[in-house]
Amino acid sequence: MNVKNLRLINFRNYKNIFMELNDRLNIFVGKNAQGKTNLLEAVYMCATGKSFRTSRDRELINFNKNEAYIGAAIKVDGNEKIIEIKLEKEKPKRIRINKLELNRQRELDSGLNIVMFSPDDLSLVKGSPNERRLFLDMSISQIKPIYKYNINRYNKILFQRNNLLKSDKSKNDLNNLLDIFDMQLANIGTEIIISRIEYIEKLSKVSSSIHHRLTLGKEALTLSYSSSINFNGLNRKEMERSFLKSLMDNRSKDIATGSTSIGPHRDDINIYINNVNSRIFASQGQQRTIVLSIKLSEVEIINLDRGTYPVLLLDDVFSELDYDRRKYLIDSFKNTQTLITTTDMDNLYELISTDKSVFYIEDGSIKSEE
């Protein structure tokens, strides 16, 4: 799969550009704050319908304009699609696939899988559990569309349950209604937990192998799922019963706090290096290597599941890696379409011999290397 071309009109600092992309390697070179990351953001939006930098769509529109346009031609499984996104400051965004407009953003099924790697991804190790949950939700949704549907349903029920917990209903009415919500939450939440456990098992296996090679066998990386629900040794029905019992056991506390204290919205990923908790003890260099191992594992898992490699977006990561890790990363994306941003081309020329397109970015203008 690949992105064949990209058109941006009044998107961020781009007034009107059209660019043909290389099927393999595309390098965007320029100083900071020139618009390199904006190009990756546009591709990301075509795949997911949202930005990885902001939840406010109006921030994506050029400062002096009222609307913006993102268009991309993509090729997935031998078929071409045109994805178009129109942004307006005072209206919801509109998304079209092959000229057919979607009713809602969550209906977007572009078929375009992406893996994003940026310096901010160090938060996967040191950041909050919420950041690791978002990573899981994004990763699993790409290979299992039903998971995205389940997450949306779960969040809707969770929102309704939390509102109910804050309500002034009588104790009897409150408990009767909570019984209904708890059954739904346990049912869908169990499906989410099972999907996460299965994905983490794959991710741990693949990333462990990659990390072993990256560290020359000096470090062993292991990942596991940490749940607020007891699931060890249980089948699906038993997990659901355990979930429901936990909701009942915590009901008094939930009513007191006005929030749901257990469920997949509270879960996390355990990340260990040589059996030591990396969130506490990993150095910054170790964190980078962990994230690199995890991101490259994402690429491999998508290929194993879909039979094709995703598009890889690398935002200013090479300056953060030593020579050996840069070389390993470059060798790893020979089969993928890759978009790279960098401020310095020198540390890439010595490593890259493959077919590539180089674009120089300056203040929203693009010049291709001849």
XYZ file of C-alpha atoms in Angstrom:
370
model
C 0.000 0.000 0.000
C 1.144 3.540 -0.606
C 0.137 7.170 -0.980
C 0.538 8.148 -4.611
C 0.049 11.893 -4.315
C -1.023 14.612 -1.925
C -2.803 17.943 -2.445
C -3.119 20.552 0.305
C -5.031 23.837 0.112
C -4.825 26.248 3.071
C -3.765 23.372 5.329
C -1.496 24.643 8.115
C 1.131 26.796 6.326
C 0.534 25.312 2.848
C -1.497 27.551 0.547
C -1.793 25.267 -2.482
C 0.572 22.383 -3.194
C 0.467 19.123 -5.120
C 3.167 16.488 -4.834
C 3.774 13.060 -6.318
C 5.254 10.665 -3.775
C 7.818 7.942 -4.292
C 6.470 4.404 -3.779
C 9.365 3.673 -1.437
C 11.221 6.535 0.247
C 10.335 10.219 0.616
C 12.547 12.577 2.597
C 11.382 16.058 3.637
C 14.327 18.298 4.513
C 14.139 21.715 6.138
C 14.743 23.796 9.221
C 12.364 23.625 12.152
C 8.889 25.218 11.813
C 8.904 25.143 7.995
C 6.039 22.648 7.568
C 7.712 19.232 7.330
C 5.585 17.591 10.023
C 2.444 19.113 8.474
C 2.908 16.784 5.488
C 2.987 13.717 7.736
C -0.048 15.070 9.588
C -1.985 15.338 6.324
C -1.222 11.697 5.433
C -2.138 10.630 8.971
C -5.486 12.398 8.617
C -6.236 10.621 5.349
C -5.705 7.303 7.126
C -7.493 8.023 10.401
C -9.658 11.100 9.853
C -7.945 12.991 12.670
C -4.704 14.761 13.541
C -2.021 13.328 15.836
C -1.234 16.851 17.101
C -4.576 18.454 17.960
C -8.222 17.575 18.521
C -9.321 21.009 17.264
C -9.793 20.821 13.491
C -9.923 24.597 13.126
C -6.251 24.741 14.156
C -5.404 22.909 10.924
C -6.754 25.711 8.736
C -4.382 28.418 7.533
C -4.544 31.363 9.910
C -5.938 33.778 7.312
C -8.475 31.383 5.755
C -11.853 29.931 6.704
C -11.501 26.500 5.108
C -8.887 23.956 4.079
C -8.631 20.861 1.893
C -6.606 17.648 2.094
C -6.682 15.219 -0.818
C -4.726 12.036 -1.415
C -4.706 9.244 -3.967
C -3.836 5.966 -2.290
C -3.291 2.433 -3.514
C -4.450 -0.437 -1.305
C -4.476 -4.090 -2.361
C -4.098 -3.061 -5.996
C -7.078 -0.684 -5.871
C -6.875 3.094 -5.998
C -8.925 5.396 -3.783
C -9.276 9.151 -3.554
C -9.600 10.428 0.016
C -10.682 14.036 0.521
C -11.125 16.011 3.723
C -12.680 19.471 3.846
C -12.231 21.588 6.968
C -14.283 24.669 7.805
C -13.849 26.834 10.891
C -17.510 26.883 11.880
C -18.608 23.453 10.589
C -17.745 19.783 11.201
C -15.178 18.335 8.825
C -16.403 16.468 5.774
C -14.718 13.305 4.469
C -15.219 11.762 1.034
C -13.913 8.491 -0.393
C -14.106 8.255 -4.180
C -16.466 11.261 -4.185
C -18.917 9.627 -1.731
C -19.315 11.649 1.453
C -19.349 9.853 4.799
C -22.118 10.571 7.282
C -19.706 10.446 10.226
C -15.947 10.465 10.709
C -15.958 7.101 12.466
C -17.281 5.531 9.254
C -13.901 6.227 7.633
C -12.376 2.982 6.402
C -9.583 4.217 4.181
C -7.793 0.869 4.108
C -4.585 2.856 4.553
C -2.535 1.515 7.465
C 0.118 3.755 8.968
C 2.742 3.542 11.688
C 3.932 6.851 13.141
C 7.257 7.278 14.954
C 8.281 10.614 16.493
C 10.322 11.832 19.508
C 7.025 12.324 21.366
C 6.568 8.550 21.332
C 8.953 8.293 24.294
C 5.763 8.893 26.277
C 4.875 5.272 25.466
C 7.375 4.348 28.161
C 7.363 7.249 30.613
C 3.952 8.786 29.910
C 0.555 8.180 31.470
C -1.414 4.920 31.096
C -3.860 6.830 28.897
C -1.142 7.350 26.270
C -0.424 3.626 26.168
C -4.137 2.852 25.908
C -4.467 5.260 22.978
C -1.521 3.522 21.324
C -3.227 0.147 21.776
C -6.569 1.406 20.471
C -5.001 2.930 17.352
C -2.827 -0.128 16.652
C -5.545 -2.749 17.105
C -8.162 -0.753 15.176
C -5.967 -0.841 12.075
C -6.004 -4.626 11.877
C -9.351 -5.317 13.566
C -12.104 -2.860 12.518
C -14.623 -4.376 14.953
C -12.343 -3.255 17.775
C -12.840 0.400 16.834
C -16.596 -0.180 16.866
C -16.374 -1.801 20.318
C -14.272 1.066 21.704
C -16.822 3.613 20.500
C -19.683 1.620 22.041
C -17.800 1.110 25.302
C -16.968 4.825 25.643
C -20.601 5.758 24.997
C -21.870 3.356 27.687
C -19.109 4.469 30.075
C -20.116 8.111 29.572
C -23.754 7.281 30.291
C -22.838 5.214 33.365
C -20.681 8.003 34.793
C -23.485 10.513 34.274
C -25.840 8.127 36.039
C -23.420 7.779 38.967
C -23.535 11.572 39.397
C -27.332 11.746 39.199
C -29.705 12.313 42.125
C -31.876 9.269 41.468
C -33.160 7.208 44.377
C -30.970 4.321 45.527
C -33.377 1.718 44.155
C -33.726 3.383 40.734
C -29.993 3.986 40.548
C -29.117 0.362 41.277
C -31.665 -0.951 38.784
C -30.288 1.249 36.016
C -26.679 0.457 36.950
C -27.460 -3.264 36.657
C -28.384 -2.686 33.002
C -25.337 -0.534 32.214
C -22.981 -2.906 34.055
C -24.077 -5.882 31.960
C -23.449 -3.943 28.750
C -20.129 -2.570 29.992
C -18.916 -6.010 31.066
C -19.945 -7.585 27.769
C -18.210 -5.071 25.488
C -15.339 -4.428 27.894
C -14.475 -8.110 27.934
C -14.203 -8.133 24.136
C -11.854 -5.140 24.309
C -9.649 -6.742 26.968
C -9.410 -10.004 25.004
C -8.396 -8.106 21.855
C -5.762 -6.168 23.792
C -4.319 -9.273 25.428
C -4.039 -11.032 22.057
C -2.359 -7.984 20.485
C 0.078 -7.503 23.377
C 1.105 -11.155 23.128
C 1.953 -10.665 19.427
C 3.640 -7.330 20.079
C 5.750 -8.734 22.916
C 6.948 -11.660 20.825
C 7.953 -9.587 17.789
C 9.377 -6.616 19.714
C 11.410 -8.924 21.961
C 13.180 -10.341 18.907
C 13.821 -6.894 17.392
C 15.015 -5.457 20.706
C 17.388 -8.389 21.190
C 19.051 -7.551 17.852
C 19.087 -3.796 18.496
C 20.887 -4.246 21.821
C 23.213 -7.023 20.575
C 21.578 -9.467 22.963
C 22.237 -7.349 26.066
C 18.597 -6.563 26.865
C 15.416 -8.610 26.981
C 12.198 -6.664 26.347
C 8.902 -8.078 27.596
C 5.410 -6.573 27.376
C 2.289 -7.679 29.194
C -1.234 -6.400 29.726
C -2.132 -4.982 33.130
C -5.874 -5.090 33.765
C -8.121 -3.921 36.574
C -10.120 -7.103 35.899
C -8.954 -10.560 36.919
C -8.589 -12.573 33.701
C -5.770 -15.039 34.414
C -6.735 -18.546 33.332
C -10.325 -17.554 32.585
C -12.292 -18.150 29.410
C -14.429 -15.448 27.828
C -17.599 -16.129 29.832
C -15.663 -16.334 33.091
C -13.900 -13.043 32.287
C -17.231 -11.341 31.709
C -18.563 -12.649 35.031
C -15.394 -11.461 36.771
C -15.816 -8.026 35.152
C -19.454 -7.816 36.265
C -18.589 -8.880 39.819
C -15.842 -6.236 39.988
C -18.303 -3.563 38.894
C -20.712 -4.688 41.627
C -17.948 -4.809 44.263
C -16.875 -1.259 43.377
C -20.357 0.211 42.980
C -20.414 2.062 46.305
C -17.045 3.641 45.596
C -18.118 4.547 42.049
C -21.264 6.260 43.340
C -19.187 8.199 45.861
C -16.682 9.394 43.241
C -19.092 9.704 40.328
C -16.806 7.679 38.030
C -16.222 4.066 36.982
C -13.106 2.774 38.719
C -12.464 -0.469 36.820
C -12.494 -1.553 33.183
C -10.309 -1.311 30.066
C -10.374 2.506 30.357
C -8.186 2.035 33.466
C -5.807 -0.605 32.113
C -2.148 -0.324 31.110
C 0.823 -2.032 29.455
C 3.714 -3.388 31.534
C 7.086 -2.754 29.845
C 10.105 -4.540 31.290
C 13.809 -4.592 30.372
C 15.668 -7.540 31.873
C 12.702 -7.974 34.258
C 13.003 -4.382 35.521
C 10.168 -1.858 35.136
C 11.280 0.441 32.316
C 8.899 3.228 33.355
C 10.971 3.686 36.512
C 14.499 2.694 35.569
C 14.982 2.991 31.785
C 17.442 5.635 30.586
C 16.449 7.946 27.748
C 18.541 5.864 25.342
C 16.798 2.694 26.484
C 13.414 4.380 26.097
C 14.219 5.265 22.469
C 15.260 1.692 21.752
C 12.093 0.318 23.378
C 9.889 2.602 21.287
C 11.843 1.770 18.118
C 11.356 -1.951 18.821
C 7.623 -1.481 19.425
C 7.073 0.659 16.307
C 8.953 -1.748 14.039
C 6.893 -4.558 15.560
C 3.714 -2.683 14.613
C 4.916 -2.679 11.008
C 5.544 -6.427 11.048
C 2.240 -7.269 12.750
C 0.253 -5.298 10.162
C 2.104 -7.113 7.388
C 1.482 -10.501 9.009
C -2.208 -9.738 9.456
C -2.963 -7.967 6.166
C -0.296 -9.369 3.879
C 0.989 -5.889 3.043
C 3.219 -3.364 4.763
C 1.818 -0.091 6.145
C 3.034 3.396 5.306
C 5.720 4.426 7.788
C 5.880 8.044 9.021
C 9.144 9.047 10.715
C 9.102 12.538 12.192
C 12.593 13.831 13.022
C 13.716 10.614 14.701
C 17.130 10.068 13.116
C 18.846 12.804 15.118
C 17.749 10.959 18.271
C 19.328 7.628 17.255
C 22.944 6.493 17.069
C 24.461 5.189 13.819
C 23.679 1.504 14.445
C 20.027 2.167 15.250
C 19.649 4.533 12.271
C 21.112 1.817 10.050
C 18.800 -0.824 11.520
C 15.776 1.412 11.031
C 16.660 2.181 7.417
C 17.265 -1.491 6.636
C 13.855 -2.286 8.150
C 11.760 -0.161 5.796
C 12.967 -1.540 2.476
C 9.505 -3.030 1.860
C 7.471 -0.044 3.038
C 6.612 3.355 1.669
C 8.299 5.680 4.137
C 8.005 9.422 4.733
C 10.862 10.953 6.718
C 11.330 14.474 8.057
C 14.805 15.723 8.926
C 16.707 18.971 9.412
C 19.944 17.441 8.173
C 20.312 15.268 5.083
C 23.979 14.491 5.742
C 23.347 11.688 8.239
C 20.993 9.992 5.760
C 22.976 10.127 2.517
C 25.649 7.848 3.953
C 23.021 5.245 4.867
C 20.517 5.338 2.044
C 21.277 3.828 -1.333
C 17.720 2.903 -2.294
C 15.468 4.736 -4.733
C 14.215 7.902 -3.059
C 12.654 11.324 -3.563
C 13.998 14.273 -1.612
C 11.899 17.404 -1.040
C 13.243 20.621 0.453
C 10.692 22.476 2.579
C 10.839 26.182 3.344
C 7.944 28.170 4.814
C 5.265 26.038 3.149
C 7.029 25.822 -0.202
C 8.353 22.561 -1.641
C 11.233 22.024 -4.024
C 12.149 18.569 -5.309
C 15.758 17.473 -5.570
C 16.816 17.220 -9.180
